Amino acid sequence: MTDTTPSRWTTPENLLRISVVVAIATIAFKTVAWAVSGSVGLLSDALESLVNLVGALFALGMVTIAKRPADDDHPYGHTKAEYFSAGFEGLLIFGAAMAILWASVDRLLHPQPLEQLGWGLVLSLISTALNGGLAMVMLRAARQHRSAALEGDGRHLLTDVWTSVGVVLGLLLAMWTGWHWLDAVLGIAVALHILKEGGKLVWTSSQGLMDEAIDADTLATIDACVRRFEAERGGAVHSDRLNTRRAGALNFVDLHLHMPGDWSLAHATRLRMELEAALLRDVPNARITVEVLPIGVQTQSEVAEKNMP
């Protein structure tokens, strides 16, 4: 289910701490780049790095909360806290985009010549390299750890990389042509692009908070495991009512297991435990609930659903 075994140093907490340090460094580089060049494009880049810092700090807090064990008030754990992080980063991106739009429109109406652009571009490229390398590591680790917070921060950094690349290319074009208004137009284009990315993050977090089903590959693995379990017992048992949901790094799986009504409770319990064990071997980070029922018997919830208008 994951591409490789996660290493200790690529845990969400460690990578988010690194993200905080990198964000502080890139803010310094990009602020100096803006100060020496006067480019509104580089200003927009610096503002997005400030958003990166706030987002990384919030994500680190949410990942810490998500690791808390289940308690009386949260019997299913705290793993959904990570989705708040992804949504918060999306909202931060919206805020940064609005600030970039404001600065860019003002510069478009009042164009100014660019100064010492060479140093500004060098500092921006250094920041871009730092963000790009970290983003690749974070996105890979997010798949391994199934971390919504890490994925949100990684995608945010990747958005910053493309923003910076666009800013550099646009400024080079402005320097070669002398069309200073390109700087402002570039800032507007950057703002619209990161608005789109912010929307994606908010949508992803909302789906997680709404108990989205687990991914198709994991669902196929569950189905194959259950069918194999039934076949190994000669078709004497069968399952139905398979429901799944994902909450952060956890997969919740619920299903009904039907068997002959004259089987002993001890035998039925042993079969249920065997099915749970098989599913846990095939599906990492799973919470399995198997309800045992005699063949032909339905729960009251199923009966009520059928009678609903």
Coordinates of C-alpha atoms in Angstrom, one line a residue:
M1 CA 0.0 0.0 0.0
T2 CA 3.0 2.3 0.3
D3 CA 5.9 2.6 -2.1
T4 CA 8.6 2.0 0.5
T5 CA 9.0 1.6 4.3
P6 CA 9.0 5.0 5.9
S7 CA 12.3 6.0 7.6
R8 CA 12.4 7.5 11.0
W9 CA 13.7 10.9 10.0
T10 CA 10.8 11.3 7.4
T11 CA 8.1 11.2 10.0
P12 CA 5.5 14.0 9.6
E13 CA 6.7 15.7 12.8
N14 CA 10.3 15.8 11.7
L15 CA 9.6 17.0 8.1
L16 CA 7.3 19.7 9.4
R17 CA 10.0 20.9 11.8
I18 CA 12.3 21.0 8.8
S19 CA 9.6 22.9 6.8
V20 CA 9.5 25.6 9.5
V21 CA 13.3 26.1 9.3
V22 CA 13.2 26.1 5.5
A23 CA 10.3 28.6 5.5
I24 CA 12.3 31.0 7.8
A25 CA 15.3 30.8 5.5
T26 CA 13.3 31.3 2.3
I27 CA 11.5 34.3 3.9
A28 CA 14.8 35.9 4.6
F29 CA 16.2 35.2 1.0
K30 CA 13.0 36.4 -0.8
T31 CA 12.6 39.5 1.4
V32 CA 16.1 40.5 0.6
A33 CA 15.5 39.7 -3.1
W34 CA 12.4 41.9 -3.1
A35 CA 14.2 44.7 -1.2
V36 CA 17.2 44.9 -3.7
S37 CA 15.1 44.6 -6.8
G38 CA 11.8 46.3 -6.0
S39 CA 9.9 43.6 -7.9
V40 CA 6.3 43.0 -7.0
G41 CA 6.7 39.5 -8.3
L42 CA 9.4 38.7 -5.8
L43 CA 7.3 40.4 -3.1
S44 CA 4.5 38.0 -3.9
D45 CA 7.0 35.1 -3.6
A46 CA 8.1 36.4 -0.2
L47 CA 4.4 36.7 1.0
E48 CA 3.8 33.1 0.0
S49 CA 6.8 31.9 2.0
L50 CA 5.4 33.7 5.0
V51 CA 2.2 31.7 4.5
N52 CA 4.4 28.6 4.3
L53 CA 5.8 29.3 7.7
V54 CA 2.4 29.8 9.4
G55 CA 1.0 26.7 7.6
A56 CA 3.9 24.5 8.7
L57 CA 3.5 25.6 12.3
F58 CA -0.2 24.9 12.2
A59 CA 0.4 21.5 10.5
L60 CA 2.9 20.6 13.1
G61 CA 0.4 21.3 15.9
M62 CA -2.3 19.3 14.1
V63 CA 0.0 16.3 13.6
T64 CA 0.8 16.4 17.3
I65 CA -2.9 16.3 18.2
A66 CA -3.6 13.6 15.6
K67 CA -1.2 11.2 17.4
R68 CA -3.1 11.4 20.7
P69 CA -4.7 8.1 21.6
A70 CA -8.5 7.7 21.7
D71 CA -10.2 8.9 24.9
D72 CA -13.7 9.1 26.3
D73 CA -14.5 12.3 24.3
H74 CA -12.9 11.0 21.1
P75 CA -13.4 7.2 21.1
Y76 CA -12.2 7.0 17.4
G77 CA -9.0 8.9 18.1
H78 CA -7.9 12.3 16.9
T79 CA -6.5 11.5 13.4
K80 CA -9.0 13.8 11.6
A81 CA -7.1 16.8 13.1
E82 CA -4.8 16.6 10.1
Y83 CA -7.6 17.6 7.8
F84 CA -8.0 20.9 9.6
S85 CA -4.4 21.5 8.7
A86 CA -4.9 21.0 5.0
G87 CA -8.0 23.2 5.0
F88 CA -6.2 25.9 7.0
E89 CA -3.3 25.9 4.5
G90 CA -5.8 26.3 1.7
L91 CA -7.3 29.3 3.5
L92 CA -3.9 30.8 4.0
I93 CA -3.2 30.5 0.3
F94 CA -6.4 32.4 -0.4
G95 CA -5.2 35.2 1.9
A96 CA -1.8 35.3 0.3
A97 CA -3.4 35.4 -3.2
M98 CA -5.5 38.4 -2.2
A99 CA -2.4 40.3 -0.9
I100 CA -0.5 39.5 -4.1
L101 CA -3.4 40.7 -6.3
W102 CA -3.6 43.9 -4.4
A103 CA 0.1 44.6 -4.7
S104 CA 0.2 43.6 -8.3
V105 CA -2.8 45.7 -9.4
D106 CA -1.2 48.7 -7.6
R107 CA 2.1 48.1 -9.4
L108 CA 0.3 47.7 -12.8
L109 CA -1.4 51.1 -12.3
H110 CA 1.9 52.7 -11.1
P111 CA 4.8 50.8 -12.9
Q112 CA 8.3 51.3 -11.5
P113 CA 11.7 50.3 -13.0
L114 CA 13.4 47.2 -11.5
E115 CA 16.7 47.5 -9.6
Q116 CA 19.5 45.0 -9.1
L117 CA 17.4 42.3 -10.5
G118 CA 20.3 39.8 -10.8
W119 CA 20.8 39.4 -7.1
G120 CA 17.1 39.2 -6.6
L121 CA 16.8 36.3 -9.0
V122 CA 19.8 34.5 -7.5
L123 CA 18.3 34.6 -4.0
S124 CA 14.9 33.5 -5.4
L125 CA 16.4 30.5 -7.1
I126 CA 18.2 29.4 -3.9
S127 CA 14.9 29.5 -2.1
T128 CA 13.2 27.6 -4.9
A129 CA 15.8 24.8 -4.7
L130 CA 15.3 24.5 -1.0
N131 CA 11.5 24.4 -1.3
G132 CA 11.5 22.0 -4.3
G133 CA 13.8 19.4 -2.6
L134 CA 11.7 19.5 0.6
A135 CA 8.4 19.3 -1.2
M136 CA 9.4 16.1 -3.0
V137 CA 10.5 14.4 0.2
M138 CA 7.3 15.6 2.0
L139 CA 4.9 14.3 -0.7
R140 CA 6.6 10.9 -0.8
A141 CA 6.5 10.7 3.0
A142 CA 2.8 11.8 3.0
R143 CA 1.9 8.7 0.8
Q144 CA 3.9 6.5 3.1
H145 CA 2.4 7.8 6.3
R146 CA -1.1 8.6 4.8
S147 CA -0.7 12.1 6.4
A148 CA -3.1 14.8 5.1
A149 CA -1.2 17.5 7.0
L150 CA 2.1 16.5 5.4
E151 CA 0.5 16.3 1.9
G152 CA -1.1 19.7 2.4
D153 CA 2.2 21.3 3.4
G154 CA 4.1 19.5 0.6
R155 CA 1.7 20.6 -2.1
H156 CA 1.8 24.2 -0.7
L157 CA 5.6 24.1 -1.0
L158 CA 5.3 22.7 -4.5
T159 CA 3.0 25.5 -5.4
D160 CA 5.6 28.0 -4.1
V161 CA 8.2 26.3 -6.3
W162 CA 6.1 26.8 -9.5
T163 CA 5.3 30.3 -8.4
S164 CA 9.0 31.1 -8.0
V165 CA 9.9 29.6 -11.4
G166 CA 7.2 31.7 -13.0
V167 CA 8.4 34.8 -11.3
V168 CA 12.0 34.3 -12.4
L169 CA 11.0 33.6 -16.0
G170 CA 8.8 36.6 -16.1
L171 CA 11.4 38.9 -14.6
L172 CA 14.0 37.8 -17.0
L173 CA 11.6 38.6 -19.8
A174 CA 10.9 42.0 -18.3
M175 CA 14.6 42.7 -18.0
W176 CA 15.4 41.7 -21.6
T177 CA 12.4 43.6 -23.1
G178 CA 12.2 46.6 -20.7
W179 CA 8.5 46.0 -20.3
H180 CA 8.2 46.7 -16.5
W181 CA 4.5 46.1 -16.6
L182 CA 5.2 42.4 -17.1
D183 CA 6.2 42.2 -13.4
A184 CA 2.7 43.3 -12.3
V185 CA 1.0 41.0 -14.8
L186 CA 3.1 38.1 -13.5
G187 CA 2.1 38.8 -10.0
I188 CA -1.6 38.7 -10.9
A189 CA -1.0 35.4 -12.8
V190 CA 0.7 33.9 -9.7
A191 CA -2.1 35.0 -7.5
L192 CA -4.7 33.3 -9.7
H193 CA -2.7 30.1 -9.9
I194 CA -2.3 29.8 -6.1
L195 CA -6.0 30.5 -5.6
K196 CA -6.6 27.4 -7.6
E197 CA -4.2 25.3 -5.5
G198 CA -5.8 26.7 -2.3
G199 CA -9.2 25.6 -3.6
K200 CA -7.8 22.0 -4.1
L201 CA -6.5 21.9 -0.5
V202 CA -9.8 23.1 1.0
W203 CA -11.7 20.5 -1.1
T204 CA -9.4 17.7 0.0
S205 CA -9.7 18.5 3.6
S206 CA -13.5 18.8 3.4
Q207 CA -13.7 15.3 1.8
G208 CA -11.7 13.9 4.7
L209 CA -13.9 15.5 7.3
M210 CA -17.0 14.1 5.6
D211 CA -15.9 10.5 6.1
E212 CA -14.7 9.8 2.5
A213 CA -14.4 6.2 1.6
I214 CA -10.9 4.7 1.4
D215 CA -9.1 4.6 -1.9
A216 CA -10.1 2.2 -4.7
D217 CA -6.9 0.1 -4.4
T218 CA -7.3 -0.5 -0.7
L219 CA -11.0 -1.3 -1.2
A220 CA -10.1 -3.9 -3.9
T221 CA -7.5 -5.4 -1.4
I222 CA -10.2 -5.7 1.2
D223 CA -12.7 -7.3 -1.2
A224 CA -10.1 -9.8 -2.4
C225 CA -9.2 -10.8 1.2
V226 CA -12.9 -11.3 2.2
R227 CA -13.6 -13.4 -1.0
R228 CA -10.6 -15.5 -0.3
F229 CA -11.7 -16.0 3.3
E230 CA -15.2 -17.2 2.1
A231 CA -13.7 -19.5 -0.5
E232 CA -11.4 -21.2 2.0
R233 CA -14.4 -22.1 4.1
G234 CA -16.3 -23.7 1.2
G235 CA -18.9 -21.0 0.9
A236 CA -20.4 -21.8 4.3
V237 CA -20.1 -18.2 5.2
H238 CA -20.6 -15.0 3.3
S239 CA -20.3 -11.3 4.0
D240 CA -22.2 -8.1 3.0
R241 CA -22.7 -4.5 4.1
L242 CA -19.0 -3.5 3.6
N243 CA -18.5 0.1 4.6
T244 CA -15.2 2.0 4.8
R245 CA -14.0 5.4 5.8
R246 CA -10.6 7.1 6.1
A247 CA -9.6 9.3 9.0
G248 CA -6.0 10.5 8.6
A249 CA -3.7 7.5 8.7
L250 CA -6.4 5.1 9.8
N251 CA -8.7 3.0 7.7
F252 CA -12.0 2.0 9.3
V253 CA -13.7 -1.2 7.9
D254 CA -17.1 -2.5 8.9
L255 CA -18.9 -5.5 7.5
H256 CA -21.4 -8.3 8.3
L257 CA -20.3 -11.9 8.4
H258 CA -23.2 -14.4 7.9
M259 CA -23.0 -18.1 8.9
P260 CA -25.3 -21.0 9.8
G261 CA -27.4 -20.2 12.9
D262 CA -26.7 -23.5 14.6
W263 CA -23.0 -22.9 14.8
S264 CA -21.7 -22.4 18.4
L265 CA -20.9 -18.9 19.6
A266 CA -17.3 -20.0 20.2
H267 CA -16.9 -21.2 16.6
A268 CA -18.5 -18.0 15.2
T269 CA -16.2 -15.9 17.3
R270 CA -13.1 -17.8 16.1
L271 CA -14.1 -17.2 12.5
R272 CA -14.7 -13.5 13.1
M273 CA -11.2 -13.3 14.6
E274 CA -9.7 -15.1 11.7
L275 CA -11.3 -12.7 9.3
E276 CA -10.1 -9.7 11.3
A277 CA -6.6 -11.1 11.4
A278 CA -6.6 -11.6 7.6
L279 CA -7.8 -8.1 6.9
L280 CA -5.2 -6.6 9.3
R281 CA -2.4 -8.4 7.5
D282 CA -3.5 -7.0 4.1
V283 CA -4.6 -3.5 5.2
P284 CA -2.2 -1.4 7.2
N285 CA -3.5 1.0 10.0
A286 CA -6.9 -0.6 9.9
R287 CA -9.7 -0.7 12.5
I288 CA -11.9 -3.7 11.7
T289 CA -15.4 -4.2 13.0
V290 CA -17.1 -7.5 12.0
E291 CA -20.7 -8.2 13.1
V292 CA -21.6 -11.9 13.1
L293 CA -25.2 -12.8 12.0
P294 CA -27.0 -16.0 11.2
I295 CA -27.7 -16.6 7.5
G296 CA -30.9 -14.9 6.5
V297 CA -31.0 -12.5 9.5
Q298 CA -30.9 -8.7 9.0
T299 CA -30.1 -6.1 11.6
Q300 CA -32.9 -3.6 12.6
S301 CA -30.9 -0.8 10.9
E302 CA -31.1 -2.8 7.6
V303 CA -34.8 -3.3 8.0
A304 CA -35.4 0.3 8.8
E305 CA -33.4 1.4 5.7
K306 CA -35.6 -0.8 3.5
N307 CA -38.7 0.7 5.0
M308 CA -37.6 4.2 4.5
P309 CA -39.6 6.1 1.8

